[in-house]
Amino acid sequence: MKITEVEAIPFAIPYRKPLRFASGEVHAAEHVLVRVHTDDGVIGIAEAPPRPFTYGETQDGVVAVIRKLFAPRVVGLTLMQRETLHSRLSHTVGNPAAKAAIDMAVWDALGRTLDVQVTELLGGYTDRMRVCHMLGFDDPAAMVAETERMREQHGISTFKVKVGRRPVGLDIAVVRALRERFGDDIELYIDGNRGWTASESAAAMAQMADLGLLFAEELCPADDVLGRRWLVSRVGIPFIADESAPTPADVTREVLGGSATAVSIKTARTGFTVSQRVHHLAEGLGLEVVMGNQIDGQLGSICTVAFGAAYPLTSRRAGELSNFLDMSDDLLTEPLTIRDGELTIRSGAGLGVDIDPEKLVRYRQDN
Ligand code: MUC
Ligand code: MG
């Protein structure tokens, strides 16, 4: 079970259509495949999606920090020494996606070594999650059409609408058009990626009061401390901290400070080990949890569902698991499929998925 090598392989797969939101946009999945090898010949896999507009990581930076700093600290540890691994990685600040991918690849390798699913190692509560689809910026008609397609082709009935940093009336028109077209057949919530001020958020929420929103996520920056607290106290529905609360300490600060009442867990930034800490904290604090999406590919999405399915709290709400559908291709030998609005974990050991070597040759950027 000894780790002998950690690979960081940059790859790029174009999106069929870009995903746009208040804090940025994504045209291609320029991610990093992480492979952890052991002396038993086992290889664990995970992917790191760098998000410069959220955490400051870039694809080149993820590759460099893994190759130069993290791999040498991890080689020689066993798959059972995950807390030692975590402590060694934490000597370098930041780099959440790079650290998370190493952590998840280690869990995958452990599952493969023990012939057990990762989701069973984590908690083993259920084998599936309901899926929420994230709708990026477009005009109302196009966003209604995308919702229709997701419902018809994949049975998805929960949608997160990106709002903020464009005319507020346009955002409200989108949410109203969706509610008018689909009625109570869909669940809806909004994510502002910090694009509004607290007062703009409050005004927009007042105009959408009749639209039955489930949650509001990061409508304004958490750094506008008093404004955010004021907003959260009057918003009337759970207010999700996403990019403002990536660590257990951030969750504690934001929630106890009145700046959030729910939390998004993203395995892409907290892996499995730290996501467990966030989960247990959320359970203790009595917070609602949504399994979030960092615009993950299929490998990242299977990590999210492996974690989300492991616990009652994380599998209760639909998880954001479908944006890989916008990619033109992926790396897995067997593509993920969303059926009747659900994504099911794979039955094999570890994460239960494998990389197609030909696809990796086609999309890798370091050969
Ligand atoms: C989200 O929930 O905010 C956009 C930026 C990011 O880091 O994740 C996405 C989705
Ligand atoms: Mg968000």
CSV table of C-alpha atoms and ligand atoms in Angstrom, one decimal:
chain,number,residue,atom,x,y,z
A,1,MET,CA,0.0,0.0,0.0
A,2,LYS,CA,3.0,2.3,-0.3
A,3,ILE,CA,2.8,5.3,-2.6
A,4,THR,CA,5.5,5.1,-5.2
A,5,GLU,CA,4.6,7.9,-7.7
A,6,VAL,CA,2.1,10.8,-8.1
A,7,GLU,CA,1.5,11.9,-11.7
A,8,ALA,CA,0.0,15.2,-12.7
A,9,ILE,CA,-1.2,15.2,-16.3
A,10,PRO,CA,-2.7,18.3,-17.9
A,11,PHE,CA,-5.4,17.8,-20.4
A,12,ALA,CA,-7.9,19.9,-22.3
A,13,ILE,CA,-11.3,19.0,-23.7
A,14,PRO,CA,-13.5,21.7,-25.3
A,15,TYR,CA,-17.0,22.5,-24.1
A,16,ARG,CA,-19.8,22.3,-26.7
A,17,LYS,CA,-21.0,25.7,-25.3
A,18,PRO,CA,-19.2,27.8,-22.7
A,19,LEU,CA,-20.6,28.1,-19.2
A,20,ARG,CA,-20.8,31.7,-18.1
A,21,PHE,CA,-21.5,33.1,-14.6
A,22,ALA,CA,-20.9,36.2,-12.6
A,23,SER,CA,-17.3,35.4,-11.6
A,24,GLY,CA,-16.0,33.9,-14.8
A,25,GLU,CA,-16.6,31.6,-17.8
A,26,VAL,CA,-15.3,28.2,-18.9
A,27,HIS,CA,-14.8,27.3,-22.6
A,28,ALA,CA,-12.7,24.1,-22.2
A,29,ALA,CA,-12.1,21.7,-19.4
A,30,GLU,CA,-8.4,22.5,-18.9
A,31,HIS,CA,-8.0,20.1,-15.9
A,32,VAL,CA,-5.3,17.9,-14.5
A,33,LEU,CA,-5.5,14.2,-14.1
A,34,VAL,CA,-3.8,12.9,-11.0
A,35,ARG,CA,-2.7,9.3,-10.8
A,36,VAL,CA,-1.3,7.8,-7.5
A,37,HIS,CA,0.7,4.6,-8.0
A,38,THR,CA,1.4,2.1,-5.2
A,39,ASP,CA,4.0,-0.7,-4.8
A,40,ASP,CA,1.1,-3.2,-5.3
A,41,GLY,CA,0.7,-2.0,-8.9
A,42,VAL,CA,-2.6,-0.2,-8.0
A,43,ILE,CA,-3.3,3.2,-9.6
A,44,GLY,CA,-5.8,5.6,-8.0
A,45,ILE,CA,-7.2,8.5,-10.1
A,46,ALA,CA,-8.9,11.9,-9.7
A,47,GLU,CA,-9.1,15.2,-11.5
A,48,ALA,CA,-8.3,18.7,-10.5
A,49,PRO,CA,-10.3,21.5,-12.2
A,50,PRO,CA,-8.3,24.8,-11.7
A,51,ARG,CA,-10.6,27.8,-11.1
A,52,PRO,CA,-8.4,30.9,-11.2
A,53,PHE,CA,-11.5,33.2,-10.7
A,54,THR,CA,-12.4,31.4,-7.4
A,55,TYR,CA,-9.2,30.1,-5.8
A,56,GLY,CA,-6.4,31.5,-7.9
A,57,GLU,CA,-5.2,28.1,-9.2
A,58,THR,CA,-4.2,27.6,-12.9
A,59,GLN,CA,-3.6,24.4,-14.8
A,60,ASP,CA,0.2,25.0,-15.0
A,61,GLY,CA,0.2,25.9,-11.3
A,62,VAL,CA,-1.6,22.7,-10.3
A,63,VAL,CA,0.9,20.6,-12.4
A,64,ALA,CA,3.9,22.4,-10.9
A,65,VAL,CA,2.8,22.3,-7.3
A,66,ILE,CA,2.0,18.6,-7.5
A,67,ARG,CA,5.2,17.7,-9.3
A,68,LYS,CA,7.6,19.9,-7.3
A,69,LEU,CA,6.1,20.1,-3.8
A,70,PHE,CA,3.3,17.6,-3.2
A,71,ALA,CA,4.6,14.4,-4.9
A,72,PRO,CA,7.9,14.3,-3.0
A,73,ARG,CA,6.0,14.7,0.3
A,74,VAL,CA,3.6,11.9,-0.4
A,75,VAL,CA,5.8,9.3,-2.0
A,76,GLY,CA,6.7,6.7,0.6
A,77,LEU,CA,3.5,7.1,2.7
A,78,THR,CA,1.0,4.3,2.8
A,79,LEU,CA,-2.6,4.7,1.6
A,80,MET,CA,-3.6,4.4,5.3
A,81,GLN,CA,-1.7,7.5,6.3
A,82,ARG,CA,-4.1,10.0,5.0
A,83,GLU,CA,-3.9,12.3,8.0
A,84,THR,CA,-0.1,12.4,7.6
A,85,LEU,CA,-0.6,13.1,4.0
A,86,HIS,CA,-3.1,15.9,4.7
A,87,SER,CA,-0.7,17.4,7.3
A,88,ARG,CA,2.2,17.4,4.9
A,89,LEU,CA,0.2,19.0,2.1
A,90,SER,CA,-1.1,21.7,4.5
A,91,HIS,CA,2.5,23.0,4.9
A,92,THR,CA,1.8,24.8,1.6
A,93,VAL,CA,-1.1,27.2,1.7
A,94,GLY,CA,-3.9,27.4,-0.9
A,95,ASN,CA,-4.0,25.0,-3.9
A,96,PRO,CA,-7.3,23.4,-2.9
A,97,ALA,CA,-8.0,21.6,-6.2
A,98,ALA,CA,-4.4,20.1,-6.4
A,99,LYS,CA,-4.6,18.9,-2.8
A,100,ALA,CA,-8.1,17.5,-3.2
A,101,ALA,CA,-7.2,15.5,-6.3
A,102,ILE,CA,-4.3,13.8,-4.6
A,103,ASP,CA,-6.5,13.0,-1.6
A,104,MET,CA,-9.2,11.5,-3.8
A,105,ALA,CA,-6.8,9.5,-5.9
A,106,VAL,CA,-5.4,8.0,-2.6
A,107,TRP,CA,-8.9,7.0,-1.5
A,108,ASP,CA,-9.5,5.5,-5.0
A,109,ALA,CA,-6.3,3.5,-4.7
A,110,LEU,CA,-7.3,2.4,-1.2
A,111,GLY,CA,-10.7,1.2,-2.5
A,112,ARG,CA,-9.1,-0.7,-5.4
A,113,THR,CA,-6.5,-2.3,-3.0
A,114,LEU,CA,-9.2,-3.4,-0.6
A,115,ASP,CA,-11.7,-4.2,-3.3
A,116,VAL,CA,-14.3,-1.9,-1.8
A,117,GLN,CA,-16.2,1.1,-3.2
A,118,VAL,CA,-15.0,4.5,-2.0
A,119,THR,CA,-18.5,5.4,-1.2
A,120,GLU,CA,-18.7,2.4,1.2
A,121,LEU,CA,-15.4,3.4,2.8
A,122,LEU,CA,-16.8,6.9,3.4
A,123,GLY,CA,-20.2,5.9,4.8
A,124,GLY,CA,-22.2,3.7,2.3
A,125,TYR,CA,-25.6,5.3,2.9
A,126,THR,CA,-27.1,4.9,-0.6
A,127,ASP,CA,-26.0,4.3,-4.2
A,128,ARG,CA,-27.3,7.3,-6.0
A,129,MET,CA,-28.2,11.0,-5.9
A,130,ARG,CA,-30.8,13.1,-7.6
A,131,VAL,CA,-29.2,15.5,-10.0
A,132,CYS,CA,-29.4,19.3,-10.2
A,133,HIS,CA,-28.3,21.0,-13.4
A,134,MET,CA,-26.6,24.4,-13.3
A,135,LEU,CA,-27.8,26.9,-15.9
A,136,GLY,CA,-25.2,29.4,-17.1
A,137,PHE,CA,-26.0,32.8,-18.4
A,138,ASP,CA,-28.1,33.1,-21.6
A,139,ASP,CA,-31.3,34.7,-22.6
A,140,PRO,CA,-34.5,33.5,-21.0
A,141,ALA,CA,-35.7,31.5,-24.0
A,142,ALA,CA,-32.4,29.7,-24.3
A,143,MET,CA,-32.3,28.8,-20.6
A,144,VAL,CA,-35.9,27.5,-20.8
A,145,ALA,CA,-35.0,25.4,-23.8
A,146,GLU,CA,-31.9,24.0,-22.0
A,147,THR,CA,-34.2,23.1,-19.0
A,148,GLU,CA,-36.6,21.4,-21.3
A,149,ARG,CA,-33.8,19.4,-22.9
A,150,MET,CA,-32.4,18.4,-19.5
A,151,ARG,CA,-35.9,17.3,-18.3
A,152,GLU,CA,-36.7,15.3,-21.5
A,153,GLN,CA,-33.3,13.7,-22.0
A,154,HIS,CA,-32.2,13.1,-18.5
A,155,GLY,CA,-35.2,13.4,-16.2
A,156,ILE,CA,-33.6,16.2,-14.2
A,157,SER,CA,-36.0,18.3,-12.2
A,158,THR,CA,-33.8,20.6,-10.0
A,159,PHE,CA,-32.0,23.6,-11.5
A,160,LYS,CA,-29.6,26.1,-10.2
A,161,VAL,CA,-29.8,29.4,-12.1
A,162,LYS,CA,-26.7,31.6,-12.4
A,163,VAL,CA,-27.4,35.2,-11.6
A,164,GLY,CA,-25.5,38.5,-10.9
A,165,ARG,CA,-23.3,40.9,-12.8
A,166,ARG,CA,-25.7,41.4,-15.6
A,167,PRO,CA,-29.0,43.4,-15.7
A,168,VAL,CA,-31.0,42.2,-12.6
A,169,GLY,CA,-34.2,42.3,-14.7
A,170,LEU,CA,-32.7,39.7,-17.1
A,171,ASP,CA,-31.9,37.3,-14.2
A,172,ILE,CA,-35.4,37.7,-12.7
A,173,ALA,CA,-37.0,37.2,-16.2
A,174,VAL,CA,-35.1,33.9,-16.5
A,175,VAL,CA,-36.3,32.6,-13.1
A,176,ARG,CA,-39.9,33.8,-13.8
A,177,ALA,CA,-39.9,32.2,-17.3
A,178,LEU,CA,-38.7,28.9,-15.8
A,179,ARG,CA,-41.4,28.9,-13.1
A,180,GLU,CA,-44.1,29.9,-15.5
A,181,ARG,CA,-43.1,27.2,-18.0
A,182,PHE,CA,-42.6,24.3,-15.6
A,183,GLY,CA,-44.7,25.3,-12.5
A,184,ASP,CA,-44.1,23.1,-9.5
A,185,ASP,CA,-42.5,20.4,-11.6
A,186,ILE,CA,-39.1,21.8,-11.0
A,187,GLU,CA,-37.0,22.9,-8.0
A,188,LEU,CA,-35.2,26.2,-8.5
A,189,TYR,CA,-32.4,28.0,-6.7
A,190,ILE,CA,-30.0,30.8,-7.6
A,191,ASP,CA,-26.3,31.4,-7.4
A,192,GLY,CA,-24.9,34.9,-7.7
A,193,ASN,CA,-21.1,34.1,-7.4
A,194,ARG,CA,-20.8,37.4,-5.4
A,195,GLY,CA,-22.1,39.4,-8.4
A,196,TRP,CA,-24.6,41.6,-6.5
A,197,THR,CA,-24.3,43.9,-3.5
A,198,ALA,CA,-26.3,43.0,-0.4
A,199,SER,CA,-28.9,45.6,-1.2
A,200,GLU,CA,-29.2,44.6,-4.9
A,201,SER,CA,-29.6,41.0,-3.6
A,202,ALA,CA,-32.4,42.0,-1.2
A,203,ALA,CA,-34.2,43.9,-3.9
A,204,ALA,CA,-33.9,41.0,-6.4
A,205,MET,CA,-35.1,38.5,-3.8
A,206,ALA,CA,-38.1,40.7,-3.0
A,207,GLN,CA,-39.0,40.6,-6.7
A,208,MET,CA,-38.7,36.8,-6.8
A,209,ALA,CA,-40.6,36.2,-3.5
A,210,ASP,CA,-43.4,34.5,-5.4
A,211,LEU,CA,-41.2,32.2,-7.4
A,212,GLY,CA,-40.6,29.5,-4.7
A,213,LEU,CA,-36.8,29.5,-4.6
A,214,LEU,CA,-35.3,26.7,-2.6
A,215,PHE,CA,-32.0,28.4,-1.7
A,216,ALA,CA,-29.9,31.5,-2.5
A,217,GLU,CA,-26.2,31.0,-2.9
A,218,GLU,CA,-23.3,33.5,-2.6
A,219,LEU,CA,-25.5,36.4,-3.9
A,220,CYS,CA,-23.0,39.0,-2.5
A,221,PRO,CA,-19.4,38.8,-1.2
A,222,ALA,CA,-19.0,37.4,2.3
A,223,ASP,CA,-16.3,40.1,2.7
A,224,ASP,CA,-19.0,42.7,2.8
A,225,VAL,CA,-19.4,41.4,6.3
A,226,LEU,CA,-22.3,43.5,7.7
A,227,GLY,CA,-24.2,43.7,4.5
A,228,ARG,CA,-24.0,40.0,4.0
A,229,ARG,CA,-25.2,39.3,7.6
A,230,TRP,CA,-28.1,41.8,7.1
A,231,LEU,CA,-29.0,40.0,3.8
A,232,VAL,CA,-28.9,36.5,5.3
A,233,SER,CA,-31.0,37.5,8.3
A,234,ARG,CA,-33.9,38.7,6.0
A,235,VAL,CA,-33.7,36.4,3.0
A,236,GLY,CA,-36.2,33.9,4.4
A,237,ILE,CA,-34.7,30.8,2.8
A,238,PRO,CA,-31.4,28.9,3.4
A,239,PHE,CA,-28.4,30.9,2.2
A,240,ILE,CA,-25.6,28.7,0.9
A,241,ALA,CA,-22.0,29.6,1.4
A,242,ASP,CA,-20.0,28.2,-1.5
A,243,GLU,CA,-16.7,29.9,-2.4
A,244,SER,CA,-16.8,31.8,0.9
A,245,ALA,CA,-16.6,28.6,2.9
A,246,PRO,CA,-14.3,26.0,1.4
A,247,THR,CA,-12.7,24.9,4.7
A,248,PRO,CA,-14.2,23.8,8.0
A,249,ALA,CA,-12.8,27.0,9.6
A,250,ASP,CA,-14.5,29.1,7.0
A,251,VAL,CA,-17.8,27.3,7.5
A,252,THR,CA,-17.6,27.9,11.2
A,253,ARG,CA,-16.8,31.6,10.8
A,254,GLU,CA,-19.4,32.3,8.1
A,255,VAL,CA,-22.2,30.4,9.9
A,256,LEU,CA,-21.5,31.6,13.4
A,257,GLY,CA,-21.1,35.1,12.0
A,258,GLY,CA,-24.5,34.9,10.5
A,259,SER,CA,-23.3,35.1,6.9
A,260,ALA,CA,-24.6,31.7,5.8
A,261,THR,CA,-27.2,29.1,6.9
A,262,ALA,CA,-26.3,26.3,4.5
A,263,VAL,CA,-23.2,25.0,2.9
A,264,SER,CA,-22.0,23.7,-0.5
A,265,ILE,CA,-19.6,20.8,-0.3
A,266,LYS,CA,-17.3,20.4,-3.3
A,267,THR,CA,-15.1,17.4,-3.4
A,268,ALA,CA,-13.1,19.2,-6.2
A,269,ARG,CA,-11.7,21.6,-3.5
A,270,THR,CA,-11.9,19.5,-0.2
A,271,GLY,CA,-11.3,16.0,-1.5
A,272,PHE,CA,-12.9,13.2,0.5
A,273,THR,CA,-10.9,13.7,3.8
A,274,VAL,CA,-11.7,17.4,4.3
A,275,SER,CA,-15.2,17.1,2.8
A,276,GLN,CA,-15.8,14.6,5.6
A,277,ARG,CA,-14.8,17.3,8.2
A,278,VAL,CA,-17.1,19.8,6.5
A,279,HIS,CA,-20.0,17.3,6.4
A,280,HIS,CA,-19.6,16.4,10.1
A,281,LEU,CA,-19.4,20.1,11.0
A,282,ALA,CA,-22.6,20.8,9.0
A,283,GLU,CA,-24.4,17.9,10.7
A,284,GLY,CA,-23.3,19.2,14.1
A,285,LEU,CA,-24.4,22.8,13.3
A,286,GLY,CA,-27.7,21.6,11.7
A,287,LEU,CA,-27.0,23.1,8.3
A,288,GLU,CA,-28.5,22.1,5.0
A,289,VAL,CA,-25.9,20.8,2.5
A,290,VAL,CA,-25.8,20.8,-1.3
A,291,MET,CA,-23.1,18.8,-3.1
A,292,GLY,CA,-21.8,21.5,-5.4
A,293,ASN,CA,-20.1,21.5,-8.8
A,294,GLN,CA,-16.8,23.1,-9.7
A,295,ILE,CA,-17.6,22.5,-13.3
A,296,ASP,CA,-16.3,19.0,-13.0
A,297,GLY,CA,-15.7,16.5,-15.7
A,298,GLN,CA,-17.0,12.9,-15.4
A,299,LEU,CA,-14.2,11.8,-13.1
A,300,GLY,CA,-14.9,14.8,-10.8
A,301,SER,CA,-18.7,14.1,-11.0
A,302,ILE,CA,-18.2,10.5,-9.9
A,303,CYS,CA,-16.2,11.7,-6.9
A,304,THR,CA,-19.0,14.1,-6.0
A,305,VAL,CA,-21.6,11.3,-6.2
A,306,ALA,CA,-19.4,8.9,-4.3
A,307,PHE,CA,-19.2,11.3,-1.4
A,308,GLY,CA,-22.7,12.6,-1.6
A,309,ALA,CA,-24.2,9.1,-1.6
A,310,ALA,CA,-22.2,8.2,1.5
A,311,TYR,CA,-24.4,10.1,4.0
A,312,PRO,CA,-28.1,11.0,4.5
A,313,LEU,CA,-27.3,14.8,4.8
A,314,THR,CA,-25.4,15.0,1.5
A,315,SER,CA,-27.8,12.8,-0.5
A,316,ARG,CA,-31.0,14.5,0.7
A,317,ARG,CA,-30.9,17.4,-1.8
A,318,ALA,CA,-30.1,17.0,-5.5
A,319,GLY,CA,-26.4,17.3,-6.2
A,320,GLU,CA,-24.9,19.4,-9.0
A,321,LEU,CA,-23.7,16.6,-11.1
A,322,SER,CA,-24.6,17.2,-14.7
A,323,ASN,CA,-22.3,19.9,-16.2
A,324,PHE,CA,-20.0,17.3,-17.8
A,325,LEU,CA,-22.9,17.0,-20.3
A,326,ASP,CA,-21.7,20.3,-21.9
A,327,MET,CA,-18.3,18.8,-22.6
A,328,SER,CA,-17.5,17.6,-26.2
A,329,ASP,CA,-15.9,14.4,-24.8
A,330,ASP,CA,-14.4,12.9,-21.6
A,331,LEU,CA,-11.6,10.6,-20.5
A,332,LEU,CA,-13.6,7.6,-19.0
A,333,THR,CA,-13.8,4.2,-20.7
A,334,GLU,CA,-17.6,4.1,-19.9
A,335,PRO,CA,-19.3,7.5,-19.9
A,336,LEU,CA,-21.6,8.4,-17.0
A,337,THR,CA,-25.3,8.5,-17.7
A,338,ILE,CA,-28.0,10.3,-15.9
A,339,ARG,CA,-31.2,8.4,-15.9
A,340,ASP,CA,-34.6,9.5,-14.5
A,341,GLY,CA,-32.8,12.5,-13.0
A,342,GLU,CA,-30.4,10.3,-11.0
A,343,LEU,CA,-26.7,9.5,-11.1
A,344,THR,CA,-25.7,6.1,-9.6
A,345,ILE,CA,-22.3,5.2,-8.2
A,346,ARG,CA,-20.3,2.6,-10.1
A,347,SER,CA,-20.2,-0.9,-8.7
A,348,GLY,CA,-16.5,-1.5,-9.1
A,349,ALA,CA,-13.8,-1.1,-6.4
A,350,GLY,CA,-12.6,2.4,-5.6
A,351,LEU,CA,-14.4,5.0,-7.7
A,352,GLY,CA,-15.3,2.2,-10.2
A,353,VAL,CA,-14.2,4.2,-13.3
A,354,ASP,CA,-11.2,3.9,-15.6
A,355,ILE,CA,-9.3,6.2,-17.9
A,356,ASP,CA,-9.4,5.4,-21.6
A,357,PRO,CA,-5.7,5.4,-22.7
A,358,GLU,CA,-6.4,6.5,-26.2
A,359,LYS,CA,-8.5,9.5,-25.1
A,360,LEU,CA,-5.8,10.5,-22.6
A,361,VAL,CA,-3.2,10.5,-25.5
A,362,ARG,CA,-5.6,12.6,-27.6
A,363,TYR,CA,-6.3,15.2,-24.9
A,364,ARG,CA,-3.2,15.4,-22.8
A,365,GLN,CA,-1.2,18.5,-23.2
A,366,ASP,CA,2.3,17.4,-22.1
A,367,ASN,CA,3.3,15.1,-24.9
B,1,MUC,C1,-20.6,27.5,-8.5
B,1,MUC,O1,-21.4,26.9,-7.8
B,1,MUC,O2,-20.3,28.6,-8.2
B,1,MUC,C2,-18.6,28.5,-10.7
B,1,MUC,C3,-17.4,28.9,-10.1
B,1,MUC,C4,-16.9,27.8,-9.3
B,1,MUC,O3,-15.8,27.7,-8.7
B,1,MUC,O4,-17.8,26.8,-9.3
B,1,MUC,C5,-18.8,27.1,-10.2
B,1,MUC,C6,-20.2,26.8,-9.8
B,2,MG,MG,-21.6,28.5,-6.3
